[in-house]
Amino acid sequence: MSKSGLIEQRDIRLSKIEELRKLGINPYPAKSNRSDYSNAIINNYESYKGKKVVASGRLMSLRKHGSVTFADIQDQTGKIQLAIGKKILKPFDGATANLGYSELKLLDVGDFIETFGEITKTKTGEISILSEKIKLLTKALRPLPDKWSKLKDRELILRKRYLDATLNPEHKKGFENIAKMIFGIRSFLKEKGFSEFLTPVLQPQYGGGTAKPFITHLNSLNKDFYLSISHELYLKRLITAGFDKVFTIGRYFRNEGIDKSHHPEFSMIETMTAYENYEYNMDLIEDMFRYIAEQVYGKTEFKVKGHMIDFKQPWKRISMTDAVTKVTGINFDDCKSVEEANNHLKSLGIDEPCETIGLALAKAFEEKAEETLISPTLVFGHPIDISPLAKPMDSSPNKAERFEIFIAGMECGDNWSEQNDPVELLATWKANYKPEDREAGEFHPLDYDFIEVMEYGMPPTTGIGPGIERMAMIFNEQENIDDVIFFPIMKPHLSKANKEIFGAQEQKADESLDILITFDEFQEFILNRLKGSVQEVIIKPYLRFWENENIFKASGSAEIIGLFKNRSVKLSGYSQKSDNSFAKENEISKFNDYIQKLIISFLQKKFNNAEINLAETLLP
């Protein structure tokens, strides 16, 4: 069987490693003696001119011109040229691992090397290191992608961000800014007198919000634990312990969908402040965004979802009721009955009856007002019906002391005055305790340990919780959350070449977890794995459209709930391409027909009495 080009090139590099070792050269030494970075040398040439330095980096090019070879090495700060003269480069020395001119043939683009030499300019005026010594630091077994084609496929970029950052170092800038942003948040809160605490990611009882959790098992206790959906309840425990201003920058895990603005694993800043209410946090969050804009990014205007947003200007503040009235002309506070509120919804084209006037107000806000909030806006006065952890307003007991942040029509944080009446909190939790909502991620678990904490007394407290990735999208002017996460979650994939190189096969899905398979694998999987009967199945289809190099793509997936207890089956792999933009309505219809033939018809035959429901196709 013939080898692929990659495997052949890898074999050649392996043979070079063998030759280096025969020469007494370790192709993977433990350290470098680097003294200077390329960017510092180039930006301060006059002070470096004639000076000898040790520079290290990845070899990005190697060009031989007779008795002189030119190379470029790239470090974290940039790139610099090496001028390697046959008469200037010292001869091979196995004791010091110095490569002579004839041993340069053992180097390849992608290797990491160290060089010692004098800073100079070539005849063409390019700042260079006149190399006297060259040492191999790391032998790369695989060639970098072609420098002209680079990485153009978006999925490949997301899977191999390390290669994209190597070939397009300018793409690192956004991630460097995110690192500075997180440091800036810490600096801002420290200046405000906050202390940072580490709170548990593994929690015996998840809480602090409504979301479907990830479940894991702790062997030593023989008990299921949950990955955190929130750290709020632990920060409140710290307030109860006597710490007045606390925060965490934590990791959050919500076993829900993936789209342009949501990711199952993400980060948030959560604070808790004692002896203050939600109005304190309105000022705090506004000051934080302005601080990050000015101190980290050096500007206050950013393009967010096509809108120019100025964080220097005072933020707008508006009640949820007024925001809805401004857009629709309807004041839900004037409603005398739920029937009247639902009639208002129907007049707005929202045919989803709600159980309370407050829920109707929230639905009207979500459907009609959110997208109109372009400049930074703080929306307050939420119905108490949707705010189980917040204090009611003294002046309006049916409204909560709560606000949300909206920027360019995007929700960017949820904040409130914390309910610290343990009797009222327990009653609210019990009223919202609906185990049947667990699978939909609307489940409020009862945390009796936390109620006990509250019974010992927690002072008036308020907190904020803006998402790190949402902030990064705003300040980096990105519209896709994948572009601010260096390692986005993707289905594991083992390439054909890797299967051959490593002698490995892709692992099959573990039935103890939520199951991820392709549409093509679905029927065989159900036949082999599913035993017993099924009562009700819900199919949630997702369809995404994108453009790449003038090629239009549509990719589809589906989540099937009800086949297994407490877990779902996720299908992926539906794909369409076109040279012209898609008619989305037609593609949705085609995708639903595909699901009908492959999934629904099959399930109807296998489970005659099962109720099968196809949800509306979601377009992330």
Coordinates of C-alpha atoms in Angstrom, one line a residue:
M1 CA 0.0 0.0 0.0
S2 CA 1.4 3.4 -1.0
K3 CA 2.1 5.9 1.7
S4 CA 0.4 9.3 1.7
G5 CA 2.6 12.4 1.2
L6 CA 2.3 13.3 4.8
I7 CA 3.6 9.9 6.0
E8 CA 6.4 10.0 3.5
Q9 CA 7.6 13.4 4.7
R10 CA 7.3 12.3 8.3
D11 CA 9.4 9.3 7.5
I12 CA 12.1 11.5 6.0
R13 CA 12.1 13.7 9.1
L14 CA 12.4 10.6 11.3
S15 CA 15.4 9.5 9.3
K16 CA 17.0 13.0 9.9
I17 CA 16.4 12.5 13.7
E18 CA 18.2 9.2 13.4
E19 CA 21.1 10.8 11.6
L20 CA 21.3 13.6 14.2
R21 CA 21.4 11.1 17.0
K22 CA 24.2 9.3 15.3
L23 CA 26.1 12.6 15.3
G24 CA 25.5 12.9 19.0
I25 CA 22.9 15.6 18.7
N26 CA 19.8 15.5 20.9
P27 CA 16.9 16.7 18.7
Y28 CA 14.9 17.6 21.8
P29 CA 17.1 19.4 24.4
A30 CA 15.5 20.7 27.6
K31 CA 16.1 24.4 27.3
S32 CA 17.4 27.4 25.3
N33 CA 19.7 30.2 26.2
R34 CA 17.7 32.9 24.5
S35 CA 18.7 36.4 25.4
D36 CA 16.4 38.6 23.2
Y37 CA 13.2 38.6 21.3
S38 CA 12.9 39.5 17.6
N39 CA 10.5 42.4 18.0
A40 CA 12.8 44.1 20.5
I41 CA 15.7 43.7 18.1
I42 CA 13.8 45.1 15.1
N43 CA 12.2 48.0 17.0
N44 CA 15.5 49.0 18.7
Y45 CA 18.0 48.3 15.9
E46 CA 20.3 51.2 16.6
S47 CA 20.9 50.0 20.2
Y48 CA 21.3 46.4 19.0
K49 CA 23.5 47.1 15.9
G50 CA 26.8 45.2 16.3
K51 CA 25.6 43.5 19.4
K52 CA 25.6 39.7 19.7
V53 CA 22.5 38.0 20.8
V54 CA 20.9 34.5 21.3
A55 CA 17.6 34.2 19.6
S56 CA 15.2 31.3 19.4
G57 CA 12.0 30.5 17.5
R58 CA 10.3 28.3 14.9
L59 CA 12.0 28.0 11.5
M60 CA 9.6 29.5 9.0
S61 CA 11.7 29.5 5.8
L62 CA 15.1 28.2 4.6
R63 CA 16.6 29.6 1.4
K64 CA 20.0 28.6 0.2
H65 CA 22.0 30.9 -2.1
G66 CA 25.4 29.3 -2.8
S67 CA 27.6 29.9 0.3
V68 CA 24.9 31.8 2.1
T69 CA 21.6 30.6 3.4
F70 CA 18.8 32.9 4.6
A71 CA 16.2 31.8 7.1
D72 CA 13.4 33.3 9.1
I73 CA 12.6 32.4 12.7
Q74 CA 9.4 33.3 14.4
D75 CA 9.0 33.8 18.2
Q76 CA 6.1 35.1 20.2
T77 CA 6.7 38.7 19.3
G78 CA 7.4 38.4 15.6
K79 CA 9.9 37.3 12.9
I80 CA 13.6 38.0 12.2
Q81 CA 15.9 37.0 9.4
L82 CA 19.0 34.9 9.8
A83 CA 22.0 35.3 7.4
I84 CA 24.0 32.1 7.6
G85 CA 27.3 32.4 5.9
K86 CA 29.4 29.3 5.2
K87 CA 32.5 31.1 6.3
I88 CA 30.9 32.7 9.4
L89 CA 29.0 29.7 10.8
K90 CA 31.2 27.8 13.1
P91 CA 31.9 24.1 12.1
F92 CA 29.9 21.2 13.5
D93 CA 30.6 20.5 17.2
G94 CA 28.8 17.5 18.8
A95 CA 29.8 18.6 22.3
T96 CA 28.0 21.9 22.0
A97 CA 25.3 20.6 19.6
N98 CA 26.3 23.3 17.1
L99 CA 25.3 22.5 13.5
G100 CA 27.8 23.2 10.7
Y101 CA 26.9 24.5 7.3
S102 CA 26.7 21.0 5.8
E103 CA 24.4 19.9 8.6
L104 CA 21.8 22.5 7.7
K105 CA 20.3 19.9 5.4
L106 CA 19.0 18.2 8.6
L107 CA 16.8 21.1 9.4
D108 CA 13.2 21.6 8.1
V109 CA 10.7 24.4 8.1
G110 CA 8.7 24.0 11.3
D111 CA 11.7 23.0 13.5
F112 CA 12.6 25.2 16.5
I113 CA 16.2 26.4 16.5
E114 CA 18.5 28.7 18.5
T115 CA 21.0 31.0 16.9
F116 CA 23.9 33.1 18.2
G117 CA 25.2 36.0 16.2
E118 CA 25.7 39.7 15.5
I119 CA 22.8 42.1 14.7
T120 CA 23.3 43.7 11.3
K121 CA 21.6 44.7 8.1
T122 CA 21.9 42.9 4.8
K123 CA 22.6 44.7 1.5
T124 CA 18.8 45.0 0.9
G125 CA 18.5 46.7 4.3
E126 CA 16.8 43.9 6.2
I127 CA 17.6 43.6 9.9
S128 CA 19.2 40.2 10.4
I129 CA 21.2 38.0 12.7
L130 CA 24.6 37.1 11.3
S131 CA 24.6 33.5 12.6
E132 CA 27.7 32.1 14.1
K133 CA 26.1 29.1 15.8
I134 CA 22.9 27.2 15.2
K135 CA 21.4 24.6 17.6
L136 CA 18.3 22.5 17.1
L137 CA 15.8 22.8 19.9
T138 CA 12.9 20.7 18.5
K139 CA 12.6 18.6 15.4
A140 CA 9.1 18.9 13.9
L141 CA 7.9 15.6 12.4
R142 CA 5.2 17.1 10.3
P143 CA 5.5 19.9 7.7
L144 CA 3.5 23.1 8.2
P145 CA 0.7 23.7 5.7
D146 CA 1.8 25.4 2.5
K147 CA 2.5 29.1 3.3
W148 CA 0.4 30.2 0.4
S149 CA -2.7 28.1 0.9
K150 CA -2.3 28.2 4.7
L151 CA -5.5 27.2 6.5
K152 CA -8.6 28.3 4.8
D153 CA -11.1 25.7 5.9
R154 CA -12.9 27.1 9.0
E155 CA -13.3 23.7 10.7
L156 CA -9.6 23.0 10.3
I157 CA -8.8 26.4 11.8
L158 CA -10.9 25.7 14.8
R159 CA -9.5 22.2 15.3
K160 CA -5.9 23.3 14.7
R161 CA -5.8 26.8 16.1
Y162 CA -2.1 26.3 16.9
L163 CA -1.3 26.0 13.2
D164 CA -3.4 29.0 12.3
A165 CA -1.6 31.1 15.0
T166 CA 1.7 29.9 13.6
L167 CA 0.9 30.7 9.9
N168 CA -1.1 33.8 10.7
P169 CA 0.6 35.3 13.8
E170 CA -1.7 38.4 13.5
H171 CA -4.6 36.1 14.6
K172 CA -2.9 35.7 18.0
K173 CA -3.6 39.4 18.8
G174 CA -7.2 38.9 19.7
F175 CA -6.4 36.1 22.1
E176 CA -3.6 38.1 23.6
N177 CA -6.1 41.0 24.2
I178 CA -8.5 38.5 25.9
A179 CA -5.7 37.5 28.3
K180 CA -5.1 41.2 29.0
M181 CA -8.8 41.8 29.4
I182 CA -9.1 39.1 32.1
F183 CA -6.1 40.6 33.9
G184 CA -7.7 44.0 33.6
I185 CA -10.9 42.8 35.1
R186 CA -8.9 41.5 38.1
S187 CA -7.1 44.8 38.4
F188 CA -10.3 46.7 38.3
L189 CA -12.0 44.6 41.0
K190 CA -8.9 44.7 43.1
E191 CA -9.0 48.5 43.0
K192 CA -12.6 48.4 44.1
G193 CA -11.6 46.3 47.2
F194 CA -12.7 42.8 46.0
S195 CA -11.0 39.6 46.9
E196 CA -10.8 36.7 44.4
F197 CA -11.8 33.2 45.6
L198 CA -11.7 29.8 43.9
T199 CA -15.1 28.1 44.0
P200 CA -15.9 24.5 43.3
V201 CA -16.4 23.3 39.7
L202 CA -17.5 19.8 41.0
Q203 CA -20.6 20.4 43.0
P204 CA -22.8 17.9 44.8
Q205 CA -25.9 20.0 43.9
Y206 CA -25.9 22.4 41.0
G207 CA -27.7 25.7 41.4
G208 CA -27.6 29.5 41.0
G209 CA -29.5 29.4 37.7
T210 CA -31.5 27.2 35.4
A211 CA -29.6 25.1 32.9
K212 CA -29.0 21.4 32.0
P213 CA -25.9 20.3 33.9
F214 CA -23.1 17.9 33.0
I215 CA -23.1 14.9 35.3
T216 CA -20.0 13.1 36.5
H217 CA -19.3 10.4 39.1
L218 CA -17.0 10.7 42.0
N219 CA -15.7 7.2 42.6
S220 CA -14.3 7.7 46.1
L221 CA -17.8 8.9 47.4
N222 CA -19.8 6.7 45.0
K223 CA -21.9 9.7 44.2
D224 CA -22.9 11.7 41.1
F225 CA -21.6 15.2 41.0
Y226 CA -22.3 18.1 38.6
L227 CA -20.0 20.5 36.7
S228 CA -20.9 24.0 37.8
I229 CA -23.6 25.9 36.0
S230 CA -23.0 28.8 38.4
H231 CA -20.7 29.7 41.3
E232 CA -23.2 32.2 42.8
L233 CA -24.3 30.1 45.8
Y234 CA -20.7 29.6 46.9
L235 CA -19.9 33.3 46.7
K236 CA -23.0 33.9 49.0
R237 CA -21.5 31.4 51.4
L238 CA -18.4 33.6 51.5
I239 CA -20.5 36.7 52.2
T240 CA -22.1 34.8 55.1
A241 CA -18.6 34.0 56.3
G242 CA -17.9 37.7 56.6
F243 CA -16.1 38.6 53.4
D244 CA -17.8 41.8 52.1
K245 CA -16.6 42.0 48.5
V246 CA -15.8 38.7 46.7
F247 CA -15.5 37.5 43.1
T248 CA -14.5 34.5 41.0
I249 CA -13.5 34.2 37.4
G250 CA -14.9 30.7 36.9
R251 CA -15.6 28.0 34.4
Y252 CA -19.2 27.2 33.7
F253 CA -20.7 24.1 32.0
R254 CA -24.2 23.9 30.6
N255 CA -25.2 20.9 28.6
E256 CA -27.1 22.8 26.0
G257 CA -26.8 23.9 22.4
I258 CA -23.9 25.3 20.4
D259 CA -24.4 28.3 18.2
K260 CA -22.8 31.6 17.3
S261 CA -23.2 33.1 20.8
H262 CA -23.4 30.0 23.0
H263 CA -20.8 27.3 24.0
P264 CA -21.3 24.5 26.5
E265 CA -18.1 25.5 28.4
F266 CA -17.6 29.2 29.1
S267 CA -16.2 31.7 31.6
M268 CA -17.9 34.4 33.7
I269 CA -17.0 37.0 36.3
E270 CA -19.3 36.6 39.3
T271 CA -19.1 39.1 42.2
M272 CA -21.0 39.4 45.4
T273 CA -21.1 42.7 47.4
A274 CA -22.5 42.9 50.9
Y275 CA -24.6 45.8 52.2
E276 CA -25.4 47.1 48.7
N277 CA -28.3 46.5 46.3
Y278 CA -28.6 46.1 42.5
E279 CA -28.2 49.8 41.9
Y280 CA -24.6 49.6 43.1
N281 CA -23.9 47.0 40.4
M282 CA -25.3 49.2 37.7
D283 CA -22.5 51.6 38.3
L284 CA -20.0 48.8 38.8
I285 CA -20.6 47.1 35.5
E286 CA -20.7 50.4 33.6
D287 CA -17.3 51.4 35.1
M288 CA -15.9 47.9 34.4
F289 CA -16.7 48.0 30.7
R290 CA -15.3 51.5 30.4
Y291 CA -12.1 50.6 32.3
I292 CA -11.5 47.6 30.0
A293 CA -12.1 49.6 26.9
E294 CA -9.7 52.4 27.9
Q295 CA -7.0 50.5 29.8
V296 CA -6.8 47.3 27.8
Y297 CA -7.9 48.3 24.3
G298 CA -6.9 52.0 24.4
K299 CA -10.2 53.2 22.9
T300 CA -13.9 53.5 23.7
E301 CA -15.6 52.9 20.4
F302 CA -16.1 49.4 19.0
K303 CA -18.0 47.8 16.1
V304 CA -20.5 45.3 17.6
K305 CA -22.7 43.4 15.3
G306 CA -22.6 46.1 12.7
H307 CA -23.2 49.0 15.2
M308 CA -20.6 51.5 16.5
I309 CA -20.8 51.3 20.3
D310 CA -19.3 54.0 22.5
F311 CA -18.5 52.9 26.1
K312 CA -17.4 56.4 27.1
Q313 CA -21.0 57.7 27.1
P314 CA -23.3 57.1 30.1
W315 CA -25.3 53.9 29.7
K316 CA -29.1 54.1 29.2
R317 CA -31.3 52.8 32.0
I318 CA -34.9 51.7 31.3
S319 CA -37.4 49.5 33.0
M320 CA -38.6 46.3 31.2
T321 CA -42.1 47.7 31.1
D322 CA -41.0 51.0 29.5
A323 CA -38.8 49.2 27.0
V324 CA -41.7 47.1 25.8
T325 CA -44.1 50.1 25.8
K326 CA -41.6 52.2 23.8
V327 CA -41.5 49.5 21.0
T328 CA -45.1 48.2 21.1
G329 CA -47.2 51.0 22.7
I330 CA -48.5 48.4 25.2
N331 CA -48.1 48.9 28.9
F332 CA -48.3 45.5 30.5
D333 CA -48.4 47.0 34.0
D334 CA -51.9 48.3 33.1
C335 CA -53.2 44.7 32.5
K336 CA -55.9 43.6 34.9
S337 CA -55.9 40.0 34.0
V338 CA -53.7 37.3 32.4
E339 CA -56.3 37.0 29.6
E340 CA -55.7 40.7 28.8
A341 CA -51.9 40.2 28.8
N342 CA -52.2 37.2 26.5
N343 CA -54.5 39.2 24.1
H344 CA -51.7 41.8 23.9
L345 CA -49.2 39.1 23.1
K346 CA -51.5 37.8 20.3
S347 CA -51.8 41.3 18.9
L348 CA -48.0 41.4 18.7
G349 CA -48.0 38.1 16.7
I350 CA -46.9 36.1 19.7
D351 CA -49.2 33.1 19.9
E352 CA -47.8 31.7 23.1
P353 CA -50.2 32.2 26.0
C354 CA -48.4 32.8 29.4
E355 CA -49.5 31.8 32.9
T356 CA -49.0 35.3 34.5
I357 CA -48.9 38.9 33.5
G358 CA -45.2 39.0 34.4
L359 CA -44.4 36.1 32.1
A360 CA -46.3 37.8 29.3
L361 CA -44.3 41.0 29.8
A362 CA -41.0 39.0 29.8
K363 CA -42.1 37.2 26.5
A364 CA -43.0 40.6 24.9
F365 CA -39.7 42.0 25.9
E366 CA -37.7 39.0 24.6
E367 CA -39.5 39.0 21.2
K368 CA -39.9 42.7 20.5
A369 CA -37.7 44.9 22.6
E370 CA -34.3 43.1 23.1
E371 CA -33.1 43.6 19.5
T372 CA -33.8 47.3 19.7
L373 CA -31.3 47.9 22.6
I374 CA -28.3 48.9 20.6
S375 CA -26.3 51.3 22.8
P376 CA -25.2 49.9 26.2
T377 CA -28.5 49.7 28.2
L378 CA -29.4 48.5 31.6
V379 CA -32.9 47.0 31.7
F380 CA -34.4 46.7 35.3
G381 CA -37.7 45.9 36.9
H382 CA -38.0 42.3 35.8
P383 CA -41.2 40.4 36.8
I384 CA -40.6 38.5 40.1
D385 CA -42.1 35.4 38.2
I386 CA -38.8 35.0 36.3
S387 CA -36.5 36.0 39.2
P388 CA -36.6 33.4 41.9
L389 CA -33.3 34.3 43.5
A390 CA -33.8 38.1 43.5
K391 CA -35.4 40.4 46.0
P392 CA -38.7 42.0 45.2
M393 CA -38.9 45.8 45.0
D394 CA -40.3 47.4 48.1
S395 CA -42.3 49.8 45.9
S396 CA -43.5 47.1 43.4
P397 CA -43.5 43.6 45.0
N398 CA -44.4 42.0 41.7
K399 CA -41.1 43.3 40.2
A400 CA -37.5 42.2 41.1
E401 CA -34.5 44.3 42.0
R402 CA -32.7 43.0 38.9
F403 CA -31.1 44.3 35.8
E404 CA -29.7 42.9 32.6
I405 CA -27.1 44.3 30.3
F406 CA -27.8 44.7 26.6
I407 CA -25.3 45.8 24.0
A408 CA -26.1 45.8 20.2
G409 CA -29.3 43.8 21.0
M410 CA -27.3 41.1 22.8
E411 CA -27.8 40.1 26.4
C412 CA -24.4 40.4 28.2
G413 CA -25.1 39.7 31.9
D414 CA -27.8 39.2 34.5
N415 CA -27.6 40.9 37.9
W416 CA -29.8 41.4 41.0
S417 CA -30.2 42.1 44.7
E418 CA -30.0 38.6 46.3
Q419 CA -33.0 37.2 48.2
N420 CA -31.7 36.6 51.7
D421 CA -35.0 35.7 53.4
P422 CA -34.6 31.9 53.8
V423 CA -38.3 31.3 54.3
E424 CA -39.3 33.3 51.2
L425 CA -36.4 31.7 49.2
L426 CA -37.4 28.2 50.1
A427 CA -41.1 28.9 49.2
T428 CA -40.1 30.4 45.8
W429 CA -37.8 27.4 45.1
K430 CA -40.5 24.9 46.0
A431 CA -43.0 26.8 43.7
N432 CA -40.5 26.5 40.9
Y433 CA -39.6 22.9 41.6
K434 CA -40.6 21.0 38.5
P435 CA -38.5 17.8 38.0
E436 CA -40.2 17.3 34.6
D437 CA -38.4 20.5 33.4
R438 CA -35.0 18.9 34.0
E439 CA -34.3 17.8 30.5
A440 CA -35.3 21.3 29.1
G441 CA -32.8 23.0 31.4
E442 CA -35.5 24.9 33.3
F443 CA -35.1 22.9 36.5
H444 CA -34.7 24.5 39.9
P445 CA -33.1 22.0 42.2
L446 CA -33.8 22.3 45.9
D447 CA -30.5 23.0 47.8
Y448 CA -31.3 22.5 51.5
D449 CA -27.7 23.0 52.5
F450 CA -27.8 26.5 51.0
I451 CA -31.1 27.3 52.8
E452 CA -29.4 26.3 56.0
V453 CA -26.6 28.8 55.2
M454 CA -29.2 31.5 54.7
E455 CA -30.9 30.7 58.0
Y456 CA -27.6 31.7 59.8
G457 CA -28.1 35.1 58.2
M458 CA -26.6 36.8 55.1
P459 CA -26.5 40.6 55.0
P460 CA -28.1 42.5 52.1
T461 CA -26.1 41.4 49.0
T462 CA -25.9 41.9 45.3
G463 CA -23.8 40.5 42.5
I464 CA -23.0 40.7 38.8
G465 CA -22.2 38.0 36.3
P466 CA -21.1 39.2 32.8
G467 CA -19.7 36.5 30.5
I468 CA -16.0 36.6 29.6
E469 CA -16.7 35.4 26.1
R470 CA -19.5 37.9 25.5
M471 CA -17.2 40.7 26.6
A472 CA -14.4 39.3 24.4
M473 CA -16.8 39.2 21.4
I474 CA -17.6 42.9 22.0
F475 CA -14.1 44.2 22.6
N476 CA -12.6 42.0 19.8
E477 CA -15.4 43.0 17.4
Q478 CA -16.3 39.4 16.7
E479 CA -19.8 38.0 16.0
N480 CA -19.0 34.3 16.5
I481 CA -18.1 32.9 20.0
D482 CA -15.7 30.4 18.3
D483 CA -13.5 33.3 17.3
V484 CA -12.8 34.2 21.0
I485 CA -12.4 30.6 22.3
F486 CA -9.0 29.2 21.4
F487 CA -10.1 25.6 21.9
P488 CA -13.8 25.4 20.9
I489 CA -15.6 22.1 21.5
M490 CA -15.8 20.0 18.4
K491 CA -16.6 16.4 17.7
P492 CA -13.3 14.3 18.0
H493 CA -11.9 13.3 14.7
L494 CA -9.1 10.9 13.8
S495 CA -7.8 11.5 10.3
K496 CA -6.9 8.7 7.9
A497 CA -3.2 9.6 8.1
N498 CA -3.3 9.5 11.9
K499 CA -5.1 6.2 12.0
E500 CA -2.2 4.8 9.8
I501 CA 0.6 6.6 11.7
F502 CA -0.6 5.7 15.2
G503 CA -2.3 2.4 14.4
A504 CA -5.4 3.8 16.2
Q505 CA -9.2 3.8 15.6
E506 CA -11.8 6.3 16.6
Q507 CA -13.5 5.5 19.9
K508 CA -17.2 4.6 19.8
A509 CA -19.6 6.8 21.7
D510 CA -20.0 5.8 25.4
E511 CA -23.6 5.1 26.2
S512 CA -23.2 6.4 29.7
L513 CA -22.9 9.9 28.3
D514 CA -24.9 12.0 25.9
I515 CA -24.3 10.3 22.6
L516 CA -22.9 12.0 19.6
I517 CA -23.1 10.1 16.2
T518 CA -23.7 10.9 12.6
F519 CA -26.9 10.8 10.7
D520 CA -25.6 7.8 8.7
E521 CA -24.8 5.9 11.9
F522 CA -28.2 6.6 13.5
Q523 CA -30.3 3.6 12.4
E524 CA -27.6 1.0 13.0
F525 CA -26.9 2.5 16.4
I526 CA -30.6 2.3 17.5
L527 CA -30.9 -1.2 16.3
N528 CA -27.8 -2.3 18.2
R529 CA -28.0 -0.2 21.4
L530 CA -31.7 0.5 22.2
K531 CA -33.6 -2.1 24.1
G532 CA -37.2 -1.9 25.4
S533 CA -40.0 0.6 24.6
V534 CA -40.1 4.3 23.9
Q535 CA -43.0 6.6 24.9
E536 CA -42.2 10.0 23.6
V537 CA -39.5 11.4 21.4
I538 CA -38.6 15.0 20.7
I539 CA -36.4 15.9 17.7
K540 CA -34.7 19.3 17.8
P541 CA -33.1 20.2 14.4
Y542 CA -30.4 22.8 14.0
L543 CA -29.3 24.2 10.6
R544 CA -26.3 26.6 10.1
F545 CA -25.4 28.6 7.0
W546 CA -22.0 30.1 6.3
E547 CA -19.8 31.4 3.5
N548 CA -16.2 30.3 2.9
E549 CA -14.2 31.5 -0.1
N550 CA -17.3 32.1 -2.2
I551 CA -18.6 28.6 -1.4
F552 CA -21.9 28.6 0.5
K553 CA -22.4 25.8 3.0
A554 CA -25.3 24.5 5.1
S555 CA -24.6 22.1 7.9
G556 CA -27.3 20.4 10.0
S557 CA -27.5 18.6 13.3
A558 CA -30.3 17.3 15.5
E559 CA -30.8 16.5 19.1
I560 CA -33.1 13.5 19.9
I561 CA -34.6 13.4 23.4
G562 CA -36.5 10.5 24.9
L563 CA -34.7 7.5 23.5
F564 CA -32.6 7.1 26.6
K565 CA -33.3 8.1 30.2
N566 CA -31.5 11.3 31.2
R567 CA -29.4 11.6 28.1
S568 CA -29.9 12.7 24.5
V569 CA -28.7 11.5 21.1
K570 CA -27.0 14.2 19.0
L571 CA -26.7 13.7 15.3
S572 CA -24.2 15.5 13.0
G573 CA -22.8 15.3 9.5
Y574 CA -25.6 16.7 7.4
S575 CA -23.9 19.1 4.8
Q576 CA -24.8 20.9 1.6
K577 CA -22.7 23.1 -0.6
S578 CA -23.5 25.6 -3.3
D579 CA -21.8 28.2 -5.6
N580 CA -24.7 30.5 -4.9
S581 CA -26.3 31.7 -1.7
F582 CA -29.0 29.4 -0.2
A583 CA -32.7 30.1 -0.2
K584 CA -33.0 29.3 3.5
E585 CA -36.7 28.4 3.5
N586 CA -36.0 25.7 0.8
E587 CA -33.0 24.3 2.7
I588 CA -35.0 24.1 6.0
S589 CA -37.7 22.2 4.1
K590 CA -35.1 19.8 2.5
F591 CA -33.4 19.3 5.9
N592 CA -36.8 18.4 7.6
D593 CA -37.5 16.0 4.7
Y594 CA -34.1 14.4 5.4
I595 CA -35.0 14.0 9.1
Q596 CA -38.4 12.7 8.2
K597 CA -37.0 9.9 6.0
L598 CA -34.0 9.0 8.1
I599 CA -35.3 9.4 11.6
I600 CA -39.0 9.8 12.0
S601 CA -40.1 7.1 9.6
F602 CA -37.6 4.7 11.1
L603 CA -38.7 5.4 14.7
Q604 CA -42.4 5.1 13.7
K605 CA -41.7 1.6 12.4
K606 CA -39.6 0.5 15.3
F607 CA -41.9 2.0 18.0
N608 CA -45.5 1.9 16.8
N609 CA -47.0 3.6 19.8
A610 CA -44.4 6.3 20.4
E611 CA -45.3 10.0 20.1
I612 CA -42.7 11.7 17.9
N613 CA -42.5 15.5 17.8
L614 CA -40.4 17.5 15.5
A615 CA -39.5 20.9 16.9
E616 CA -39.0 24.0 14.8
T617 CA -35.7 24.2 13.1
L618 CA -33.3 26.5 14.9
L619 CA -30.9 28.7 12.9
P620 CA -27.9 29.6 15.2

